[in-house]
Coordinates of C-alpha atoms and ligand atoms in Angstrom, one line a residue:
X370 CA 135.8 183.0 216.2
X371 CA 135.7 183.2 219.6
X372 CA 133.2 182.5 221.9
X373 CA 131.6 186.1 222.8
X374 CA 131.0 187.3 226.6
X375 CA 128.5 189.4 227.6
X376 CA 130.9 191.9 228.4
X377 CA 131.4 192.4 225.0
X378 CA 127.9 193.7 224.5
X379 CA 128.8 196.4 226.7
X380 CA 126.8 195.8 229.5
X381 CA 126.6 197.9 233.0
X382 CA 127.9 196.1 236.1
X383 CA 124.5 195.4 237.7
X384 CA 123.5 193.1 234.7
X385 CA 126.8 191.8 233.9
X386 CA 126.7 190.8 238.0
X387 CA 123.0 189.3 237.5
X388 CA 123.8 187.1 234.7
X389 CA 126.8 186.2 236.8
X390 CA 124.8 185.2 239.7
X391 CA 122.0 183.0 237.3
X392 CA 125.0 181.2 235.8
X393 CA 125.3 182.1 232.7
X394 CA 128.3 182.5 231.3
X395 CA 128.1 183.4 227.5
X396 CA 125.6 184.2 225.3
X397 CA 123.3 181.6 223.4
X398 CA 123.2 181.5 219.5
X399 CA 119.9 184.0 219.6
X400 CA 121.5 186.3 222.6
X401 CA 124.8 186.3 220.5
X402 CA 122.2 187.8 217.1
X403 CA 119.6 189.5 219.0
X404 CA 121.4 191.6 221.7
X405 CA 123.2 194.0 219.8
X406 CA 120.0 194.9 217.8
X407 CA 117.5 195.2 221.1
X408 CA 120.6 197.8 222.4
X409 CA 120.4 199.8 219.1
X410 CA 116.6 199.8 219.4
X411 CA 116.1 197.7 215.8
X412 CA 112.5 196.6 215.3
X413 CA 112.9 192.2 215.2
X414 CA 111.2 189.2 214.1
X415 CA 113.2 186.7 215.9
X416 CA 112.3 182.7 214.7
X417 CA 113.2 180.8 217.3
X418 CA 112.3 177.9 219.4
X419 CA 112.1 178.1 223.6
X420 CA 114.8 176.5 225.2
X421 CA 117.4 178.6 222.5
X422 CA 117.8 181.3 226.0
X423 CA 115.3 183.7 223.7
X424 CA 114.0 185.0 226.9
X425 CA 117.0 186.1 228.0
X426 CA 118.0 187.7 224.7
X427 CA 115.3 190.5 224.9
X428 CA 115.0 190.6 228.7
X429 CA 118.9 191.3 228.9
X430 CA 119.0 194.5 226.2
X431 CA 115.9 196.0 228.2
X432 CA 116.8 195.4 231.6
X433 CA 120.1 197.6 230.6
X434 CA 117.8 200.1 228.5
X435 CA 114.9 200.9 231.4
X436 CA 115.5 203.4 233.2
X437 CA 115.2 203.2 237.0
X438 CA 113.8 206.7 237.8
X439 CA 110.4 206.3 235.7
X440 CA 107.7 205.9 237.3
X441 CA 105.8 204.3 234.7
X442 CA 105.7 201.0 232.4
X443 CA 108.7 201.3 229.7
X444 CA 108.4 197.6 228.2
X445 CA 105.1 195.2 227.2
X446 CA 105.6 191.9 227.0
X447 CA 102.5 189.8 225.5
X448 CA 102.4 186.2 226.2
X449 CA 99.8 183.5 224.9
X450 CA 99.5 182.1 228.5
X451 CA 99.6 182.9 232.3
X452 CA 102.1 180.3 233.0
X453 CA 104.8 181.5 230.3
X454 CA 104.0 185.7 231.4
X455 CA 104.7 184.3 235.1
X456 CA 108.0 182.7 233.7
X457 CA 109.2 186.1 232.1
X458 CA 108.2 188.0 235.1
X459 CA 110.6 185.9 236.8
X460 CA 113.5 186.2 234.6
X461 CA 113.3 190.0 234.2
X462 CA 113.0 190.5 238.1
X463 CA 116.6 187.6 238.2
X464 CA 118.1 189.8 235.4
X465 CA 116.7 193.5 236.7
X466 CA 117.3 192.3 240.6
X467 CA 120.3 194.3 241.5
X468 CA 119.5 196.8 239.3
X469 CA 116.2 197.1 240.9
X470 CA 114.1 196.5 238.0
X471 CA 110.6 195.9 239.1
X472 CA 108.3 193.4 236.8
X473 CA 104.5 192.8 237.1
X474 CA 102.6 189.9 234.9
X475 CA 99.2 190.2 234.8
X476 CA 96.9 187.5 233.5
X477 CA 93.1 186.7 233.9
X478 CA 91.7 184.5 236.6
X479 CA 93.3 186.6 239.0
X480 CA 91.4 189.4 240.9
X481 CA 91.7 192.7 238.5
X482 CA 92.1 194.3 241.7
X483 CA 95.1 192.9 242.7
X484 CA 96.7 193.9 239.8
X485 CA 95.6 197.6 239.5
X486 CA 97.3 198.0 243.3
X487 CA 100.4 197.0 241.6
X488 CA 100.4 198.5 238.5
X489 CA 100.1 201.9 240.5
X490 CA 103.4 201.4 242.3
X491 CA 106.5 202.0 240.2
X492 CA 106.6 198.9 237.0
X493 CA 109.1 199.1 234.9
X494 CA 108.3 195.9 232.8
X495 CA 104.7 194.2 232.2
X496 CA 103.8 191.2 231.6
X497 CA 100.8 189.7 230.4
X498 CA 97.9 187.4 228.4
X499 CA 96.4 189.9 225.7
X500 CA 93.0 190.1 227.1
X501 CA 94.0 190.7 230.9
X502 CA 96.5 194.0 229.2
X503 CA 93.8 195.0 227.0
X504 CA 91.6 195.3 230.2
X505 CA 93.9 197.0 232.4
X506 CA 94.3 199.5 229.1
X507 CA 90.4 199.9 228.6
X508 CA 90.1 200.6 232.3
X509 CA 93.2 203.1 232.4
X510 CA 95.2 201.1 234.9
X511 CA 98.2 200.6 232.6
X512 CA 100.0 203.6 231.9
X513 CA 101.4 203.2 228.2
X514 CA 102.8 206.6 227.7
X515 CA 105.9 205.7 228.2
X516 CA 106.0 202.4 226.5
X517 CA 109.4 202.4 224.8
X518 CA 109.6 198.5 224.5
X519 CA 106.6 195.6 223.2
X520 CA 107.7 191.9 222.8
X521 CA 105.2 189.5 221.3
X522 CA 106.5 186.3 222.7
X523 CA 105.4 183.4 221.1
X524 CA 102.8 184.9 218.4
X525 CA 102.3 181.5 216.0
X526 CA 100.3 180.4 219.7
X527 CA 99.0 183.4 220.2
X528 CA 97.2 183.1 216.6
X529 CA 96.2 179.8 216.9
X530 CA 94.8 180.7 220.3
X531 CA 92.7 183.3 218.7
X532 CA 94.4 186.3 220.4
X533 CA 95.6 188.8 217.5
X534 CA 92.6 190.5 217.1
X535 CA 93.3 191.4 221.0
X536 CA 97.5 191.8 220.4
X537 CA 96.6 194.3 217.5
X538 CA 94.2 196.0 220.0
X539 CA 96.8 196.8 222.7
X540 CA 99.1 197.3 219.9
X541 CA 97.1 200.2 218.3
X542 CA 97.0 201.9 221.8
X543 CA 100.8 202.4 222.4
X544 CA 103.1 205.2 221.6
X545 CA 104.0 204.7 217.6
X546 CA 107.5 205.9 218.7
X547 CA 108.8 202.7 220.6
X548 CA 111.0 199.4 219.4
X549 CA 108.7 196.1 218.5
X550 CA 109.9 192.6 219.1
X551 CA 108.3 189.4 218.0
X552 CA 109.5 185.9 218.8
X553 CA 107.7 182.8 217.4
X554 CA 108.4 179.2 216.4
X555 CA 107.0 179.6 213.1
X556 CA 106.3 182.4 211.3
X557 CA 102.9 182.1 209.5
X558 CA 101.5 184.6 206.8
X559 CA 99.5 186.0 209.1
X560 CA 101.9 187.2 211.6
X561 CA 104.3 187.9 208.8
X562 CA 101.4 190.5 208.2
X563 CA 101.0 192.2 211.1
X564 CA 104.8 192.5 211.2
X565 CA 104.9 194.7 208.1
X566 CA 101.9 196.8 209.5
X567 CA 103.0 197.5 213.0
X568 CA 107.0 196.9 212.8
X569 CA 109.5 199.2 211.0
X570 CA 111.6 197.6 208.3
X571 CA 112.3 195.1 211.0
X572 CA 115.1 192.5 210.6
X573 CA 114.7 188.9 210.5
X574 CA 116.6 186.6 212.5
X575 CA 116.6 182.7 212.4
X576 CA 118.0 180.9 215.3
X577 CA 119.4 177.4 213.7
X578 CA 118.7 175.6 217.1
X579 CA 116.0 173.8 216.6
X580 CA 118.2 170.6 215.3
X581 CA 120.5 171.0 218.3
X582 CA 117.4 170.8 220.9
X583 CA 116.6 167.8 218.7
X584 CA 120.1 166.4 219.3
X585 CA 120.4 166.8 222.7
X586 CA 117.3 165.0 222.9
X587 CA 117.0 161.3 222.9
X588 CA 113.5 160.5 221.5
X589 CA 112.1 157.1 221.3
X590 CA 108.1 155.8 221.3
X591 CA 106.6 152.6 222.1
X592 CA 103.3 151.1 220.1
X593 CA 101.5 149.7 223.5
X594 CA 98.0 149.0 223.5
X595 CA 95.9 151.7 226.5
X596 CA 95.7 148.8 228.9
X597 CA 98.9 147.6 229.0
X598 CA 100.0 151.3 229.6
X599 CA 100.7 151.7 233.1
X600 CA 102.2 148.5 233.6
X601 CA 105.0 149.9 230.2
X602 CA 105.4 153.0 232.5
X603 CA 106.9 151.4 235.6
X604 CA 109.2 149.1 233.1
X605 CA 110.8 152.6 232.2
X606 CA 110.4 154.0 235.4
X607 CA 112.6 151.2 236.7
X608 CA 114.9 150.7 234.0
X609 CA 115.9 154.5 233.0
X610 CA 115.5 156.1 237.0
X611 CA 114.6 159.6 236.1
X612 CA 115.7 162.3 238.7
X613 CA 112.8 164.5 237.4
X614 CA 110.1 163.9 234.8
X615 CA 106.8 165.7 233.3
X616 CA 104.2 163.2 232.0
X617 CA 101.9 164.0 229.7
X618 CA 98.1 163.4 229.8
X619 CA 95.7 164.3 227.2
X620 CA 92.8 164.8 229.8
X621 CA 92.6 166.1 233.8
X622 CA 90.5 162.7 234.0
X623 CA 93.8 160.9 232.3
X624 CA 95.9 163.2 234.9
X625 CA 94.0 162.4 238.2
X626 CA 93.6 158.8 236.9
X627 CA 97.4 157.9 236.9
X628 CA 98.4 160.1 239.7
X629 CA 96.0 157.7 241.4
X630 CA 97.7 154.8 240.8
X631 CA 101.2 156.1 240.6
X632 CA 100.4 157.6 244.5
X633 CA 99.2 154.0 245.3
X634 CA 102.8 152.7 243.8
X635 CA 104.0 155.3 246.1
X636 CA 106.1 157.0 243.6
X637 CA 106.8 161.1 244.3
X638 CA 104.3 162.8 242.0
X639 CA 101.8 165.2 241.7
X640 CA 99.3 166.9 239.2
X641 CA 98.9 170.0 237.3
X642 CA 96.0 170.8 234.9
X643 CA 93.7 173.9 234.2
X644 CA 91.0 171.9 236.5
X645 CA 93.3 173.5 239.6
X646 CA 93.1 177.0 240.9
X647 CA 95.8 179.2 239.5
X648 CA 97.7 179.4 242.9
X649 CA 97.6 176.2 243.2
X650 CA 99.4 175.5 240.2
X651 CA 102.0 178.2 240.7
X652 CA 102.4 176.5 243.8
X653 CA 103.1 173.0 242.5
X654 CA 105.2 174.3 239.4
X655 CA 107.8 175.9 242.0
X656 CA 107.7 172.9 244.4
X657 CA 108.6 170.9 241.3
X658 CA 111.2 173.4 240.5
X659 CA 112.9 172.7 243.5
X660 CA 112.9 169.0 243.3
X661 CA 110.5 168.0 245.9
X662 CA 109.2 165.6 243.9
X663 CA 109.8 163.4 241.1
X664 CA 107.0 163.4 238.3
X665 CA 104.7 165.9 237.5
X666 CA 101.5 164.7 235.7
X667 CA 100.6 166.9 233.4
X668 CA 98.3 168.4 231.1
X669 CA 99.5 170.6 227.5
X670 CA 99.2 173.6 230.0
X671 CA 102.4 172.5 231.2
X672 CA 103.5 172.1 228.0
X673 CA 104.6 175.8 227.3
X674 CA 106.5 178.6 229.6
X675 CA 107.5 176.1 232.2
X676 CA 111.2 176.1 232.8
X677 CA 112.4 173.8 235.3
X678 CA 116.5 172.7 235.2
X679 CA 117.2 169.2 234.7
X680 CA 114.8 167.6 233.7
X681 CA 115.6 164.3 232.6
X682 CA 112.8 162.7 230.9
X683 CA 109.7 163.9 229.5
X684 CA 107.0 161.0 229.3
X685 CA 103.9 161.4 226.7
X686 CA 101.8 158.5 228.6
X687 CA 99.2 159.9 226.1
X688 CA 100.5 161.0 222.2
X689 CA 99.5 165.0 222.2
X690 CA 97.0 165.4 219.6
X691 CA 98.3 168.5 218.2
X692 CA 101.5 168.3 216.7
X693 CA 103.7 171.5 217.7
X694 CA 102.7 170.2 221.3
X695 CA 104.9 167.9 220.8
X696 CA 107.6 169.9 220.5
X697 CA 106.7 172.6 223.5
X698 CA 106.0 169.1 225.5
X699 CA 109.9 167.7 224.6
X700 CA 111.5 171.2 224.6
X701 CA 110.7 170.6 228.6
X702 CA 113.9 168.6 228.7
X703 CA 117.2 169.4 227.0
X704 CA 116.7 173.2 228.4
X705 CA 119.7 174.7 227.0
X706 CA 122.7 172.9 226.9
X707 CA 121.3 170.4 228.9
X708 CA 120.4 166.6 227.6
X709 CA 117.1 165.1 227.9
X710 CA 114.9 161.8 227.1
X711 CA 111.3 162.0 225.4
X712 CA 109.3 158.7 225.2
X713 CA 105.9 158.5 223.9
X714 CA 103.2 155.5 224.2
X715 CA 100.9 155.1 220.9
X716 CA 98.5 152.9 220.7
X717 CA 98.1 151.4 217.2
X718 CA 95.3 153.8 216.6
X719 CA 97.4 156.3 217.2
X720 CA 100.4 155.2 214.9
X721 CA 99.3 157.9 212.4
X722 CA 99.7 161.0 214.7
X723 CA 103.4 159.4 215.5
X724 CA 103.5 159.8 212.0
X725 CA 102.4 163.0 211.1
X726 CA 104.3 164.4 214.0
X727 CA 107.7 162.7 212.1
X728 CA 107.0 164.1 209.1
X729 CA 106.0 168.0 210.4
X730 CA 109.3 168.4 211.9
X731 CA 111.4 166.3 209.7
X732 CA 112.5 163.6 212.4
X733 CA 112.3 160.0 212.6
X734 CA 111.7 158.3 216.0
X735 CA 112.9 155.1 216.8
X736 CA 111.2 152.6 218.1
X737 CA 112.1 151.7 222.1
X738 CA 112.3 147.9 222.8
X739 CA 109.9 147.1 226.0
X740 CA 113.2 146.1 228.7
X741 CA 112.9 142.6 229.4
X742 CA 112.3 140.9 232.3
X743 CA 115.7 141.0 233.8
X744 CA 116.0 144.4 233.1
X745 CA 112.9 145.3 234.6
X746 CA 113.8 143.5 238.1
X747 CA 117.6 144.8 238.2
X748 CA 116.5 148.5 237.6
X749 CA 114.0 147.8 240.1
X750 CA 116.4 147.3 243.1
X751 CA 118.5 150.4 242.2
X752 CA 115.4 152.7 241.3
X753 CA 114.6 151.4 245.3
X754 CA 117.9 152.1 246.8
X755 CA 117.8 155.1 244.8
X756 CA 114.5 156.5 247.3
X757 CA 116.7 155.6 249.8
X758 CA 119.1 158.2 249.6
X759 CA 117.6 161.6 250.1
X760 CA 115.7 163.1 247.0
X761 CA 118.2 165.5 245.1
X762 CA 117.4 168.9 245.8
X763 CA 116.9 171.3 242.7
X764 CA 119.0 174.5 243.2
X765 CA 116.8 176.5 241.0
X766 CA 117.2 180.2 239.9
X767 CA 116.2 181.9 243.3
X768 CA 118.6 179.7 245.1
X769 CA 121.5 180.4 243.3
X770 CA 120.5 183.9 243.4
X771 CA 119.2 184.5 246.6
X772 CA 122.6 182.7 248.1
X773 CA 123.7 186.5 249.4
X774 CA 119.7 188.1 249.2
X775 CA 117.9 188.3 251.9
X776 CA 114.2 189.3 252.0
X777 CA 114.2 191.5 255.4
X778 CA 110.4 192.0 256.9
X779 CA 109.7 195.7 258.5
X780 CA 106.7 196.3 260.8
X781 CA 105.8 199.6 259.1
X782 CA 103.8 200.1 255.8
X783 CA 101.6 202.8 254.2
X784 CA 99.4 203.1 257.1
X785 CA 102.0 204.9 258.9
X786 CA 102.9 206.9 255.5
X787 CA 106.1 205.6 255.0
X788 CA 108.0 205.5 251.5
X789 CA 110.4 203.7 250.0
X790 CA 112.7 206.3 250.3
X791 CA 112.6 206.7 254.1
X792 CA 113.3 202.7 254.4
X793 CA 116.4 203.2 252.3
X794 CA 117.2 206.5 254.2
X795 CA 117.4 204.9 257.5
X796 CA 119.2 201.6 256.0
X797 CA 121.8 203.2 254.6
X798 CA 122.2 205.0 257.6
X799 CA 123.3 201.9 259.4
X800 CA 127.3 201.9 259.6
X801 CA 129.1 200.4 257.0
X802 CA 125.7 199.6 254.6
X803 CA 125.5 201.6 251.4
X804 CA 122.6 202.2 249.2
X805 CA 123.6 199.9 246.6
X806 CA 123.1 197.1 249.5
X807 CA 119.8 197.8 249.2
X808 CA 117.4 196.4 246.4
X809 CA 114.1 195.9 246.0
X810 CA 111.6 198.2 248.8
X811 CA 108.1 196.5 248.6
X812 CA 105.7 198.5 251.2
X813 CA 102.5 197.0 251.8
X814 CA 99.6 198.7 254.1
X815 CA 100.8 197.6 257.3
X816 CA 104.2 196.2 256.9
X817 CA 107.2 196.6 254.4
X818 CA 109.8 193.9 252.5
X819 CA 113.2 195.0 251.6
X820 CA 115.5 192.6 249.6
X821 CA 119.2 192.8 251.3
X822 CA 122.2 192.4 249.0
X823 CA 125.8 191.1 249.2
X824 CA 125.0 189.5 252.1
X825 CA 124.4 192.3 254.8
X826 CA 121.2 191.4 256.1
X827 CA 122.1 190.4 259.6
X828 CA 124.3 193.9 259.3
X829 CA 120.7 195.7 258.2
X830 CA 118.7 193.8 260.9
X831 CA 121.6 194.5 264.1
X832 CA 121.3 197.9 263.3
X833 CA 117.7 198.4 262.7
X834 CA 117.5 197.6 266.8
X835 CA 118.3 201.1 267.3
X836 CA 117.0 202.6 264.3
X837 CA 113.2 204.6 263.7
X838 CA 112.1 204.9 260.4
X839 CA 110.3 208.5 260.1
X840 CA 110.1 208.6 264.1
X841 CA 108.5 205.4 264.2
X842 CA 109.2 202.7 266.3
X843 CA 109.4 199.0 264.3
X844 CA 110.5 195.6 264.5
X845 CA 112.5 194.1 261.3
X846 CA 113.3 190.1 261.2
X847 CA 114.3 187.8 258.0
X848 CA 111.2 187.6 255.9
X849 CA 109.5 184.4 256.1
X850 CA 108.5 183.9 252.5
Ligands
AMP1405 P1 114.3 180.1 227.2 O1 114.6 179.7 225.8 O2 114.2 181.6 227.3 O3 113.1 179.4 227.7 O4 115.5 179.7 228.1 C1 115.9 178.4 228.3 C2 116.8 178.2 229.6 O5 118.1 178.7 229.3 C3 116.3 178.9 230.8 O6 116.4 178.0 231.9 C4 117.3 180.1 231.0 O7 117.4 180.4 232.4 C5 118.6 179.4 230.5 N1 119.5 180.4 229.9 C6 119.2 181.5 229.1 N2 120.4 182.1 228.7 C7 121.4 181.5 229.3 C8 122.8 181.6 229.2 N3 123.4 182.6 228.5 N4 123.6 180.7 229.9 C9 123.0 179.7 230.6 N5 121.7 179.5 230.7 C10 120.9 180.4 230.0

């Protein structure tokens, strides 16, 4: 048969231009199964593992269902942790962009307050942890009237985390007319439960990908005794070069302990565990994103929800002591059709968890053989002329997107009562800009972003000189975030 397009799902142009724009040219395995069902509004339970493009394959069909006009939340979207309800933010507001879809996540640890502001401007898609929605709902700051769409993404973690009693909670409180979705890397009794209460005679689809993330994934382990550790890591460091690798800690102490003496070897790294403050993190995931440095040091938080391109080698300097982290920890590398490297260190104490992590998902691991001496000293000199040259910079997502975007900045904002309609008015009032050129309006108390498309920002901004919004006088420049 031949390889679908998403034309063939019958797409509108704004999407079909979106995915364009992100690269992606046809549909995954799940997309391919998934797609036509979300469009005909078929209640799912999708088994499938991340990395398979599942995120895409409900954010797609909803994207084309929302529609633009309402003013409140159409879709849910429940996620076991901030990081990975951050991640689908970000791929709804890529896929929604020119259709001006806007997407809030909203997660605990962040000021509640923040997150009622936005919630009361026009949201088409929400995403969030359970607890932080089930809040917003108790305190009536999350419209869910209109809730035509709820996706449960990964629910076998949100069970283990402890979080149904809280998913069946915010379930309870939507509208019973609406279309459920359920993604998970297992399906568990429990879950297949709640699937027969809240879902109607939903369809099951399995996503056969699993082995080929495990074949486009080298994986290989090394019995090393926890002193000799550090001194095995720059061996591989020097012998296999990554462009970009996550390495796994099991504790913060284990994090800030190697970053230590990885900063001292002067290798490009940095760390990432829950000991940081949330922005912080956010802030080091997208610096690592866009390659600015080399290895990130990480603990299982990192482990789900992150999706950075190319990454070439995920390093489990400590074995995860949970098995199915070992899988979210891998499935880091070998991101869809890309290929990927996975070495992990066990101590001979730890030979049994190697082995129970074999024998859970059905692989075998081979044993790496520690590069000799020679090897060592000739990967050396190229991993140094490597530095040399300057670090690869990462085109990720918003680059490739935001190639003809631009984020304008307007000195006007609420204060002086203006709406997103008068920004557009007087925009597409500017000869030769239409309203389609104009996406996203974000006003703010004192000042206003509008995203420019199809590359007529410096047409928007030349003709903004001249130009009052609602009689007022105001100064508009390129955005500087
Ligand atoms: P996910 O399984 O949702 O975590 O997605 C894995 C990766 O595949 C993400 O980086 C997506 O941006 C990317 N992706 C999803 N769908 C496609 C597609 N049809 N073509 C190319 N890349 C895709």
């Amino acid at each position: 048969m031949d390889k679908l397009n998403f034309k063939d799902f019958q797409l509108s142009n704004t999407i079909l231009e979106s995915l364009q724009k992100l690269g992606y040219n046809s549909p995954s395995e799940v997309q391919e199964k998934v797609i036509p069902l979300i469009l005909k509004n078929k209640d799912i339970i999708v088994k499938s593992q991340t990395g398979s493009g599942k995120t895409a394959a409900f954010a797609i069909p909803i994207c084309e269902k929302i529609e633009i006009e309402e003013k409140n939340p159409q879709a849910l979207v429940l996620t076991p942790t901030r990081e990975l309800a951050l991640q689908i933010k970000e791929d709804f507001s890529y896929i929604g962009r020119l259709k001006k879809i806007n997407c809030t996540a909203v997660f605990g640890k962040e000021p509640i307050s923040l997150q009622i502001k936005k919630l009361k401007q026009r949201v088409h898609v929400v995403t969030g942890t359970p607890g932080r929605i089930l809040d917003h709902i108790e305190r009536n700051t999350l419209v869910l009237e209109k809730i035509k769409y709820l996706v449960i993404d990964e629910a076998d973690e949100m069970l283990s985390r402890g979080f149904m009693e809280q998913v069946e909670s915010v379930i309870g409180s939507l509208p019973k007319n609406r279309t459920t979705l359920l993604f998970s890397a297992t399906i568990p009794d429990e879950i297949l439960k709640l699937c027969n209460v809240y879902m109607e005679n939903p369809l099951n689809i399995e996503v056969q990908c699993e082995s080929s993330v495990k074949d486009r994934i080298t994986q290989m382990y090394y019995k090393i005794e926890a002193p000799y550790k550090f001194s095995l890591l720059n061996k591989i460091i020097y012998t296999e070069r990554p462009d970009s690798s996550m390495i796994f800690c099991r504790t913060k102490k284990n994090v800030d302990d190697l970053v230590l003496q990885m900063k001292a070897r002067k290798y490009s790294c940095e760390a990432l565990h829950g000991g940081m403050l949330q922005n912080e993190r956010i802030d080091k995931i997208e610096s690592f994103k866009r390659g600015e440095f080399t290895f990130l040091i990480c603990t299982d938080i990192a482990a789900r929800g992150i999706d950075v391109e190319n990454i070439t080698h995920i390093i489990n300097y400590d074995i995860p002591m949970e098995r199915e982290n070992y899988i979210h920890r891998i499935g880091r590398t070998g991101r869809f059709t890309s290929n990927g490297t996975a070495i992990t260190f066990v101590t001979p104490k730890e030979y049994l968890y190697l082995k129970k992590i074999e024998e859970y998902f059905h692989i075998t691991i081979k044993e790496g053989s520690i590069p000799s001496l020679e090897e060592v000293e000739t990967g050396k000199k190229l991993f140094y002329e490597k530095l040399k040259s300057a670090p690869k910079r990462k085109e990720d997502k918003s680059t490739k997107f935001n190639r003809d975007i631009t984020k304008i900045y307007i000195s006007a904002g609420k204060r002086k009562k203006i709406r997103p309609r008068d920004v557009a008015g007087t925009i597409s009032s500017i000869p030769g800009v239409n309203p389609e050129d104009i996406g996203i309006i974000d006003i703010k108390d004192n000042f206003s972003y509008v995203d420019i498309l199809f590359g007529k920002a410096e047409m928007v901004l030349e003709g903004l000189q001249h130009k009052t919004i609602k009689g007022k006088t105001i100064r508009a420049e390129k955005a500087q975030k």
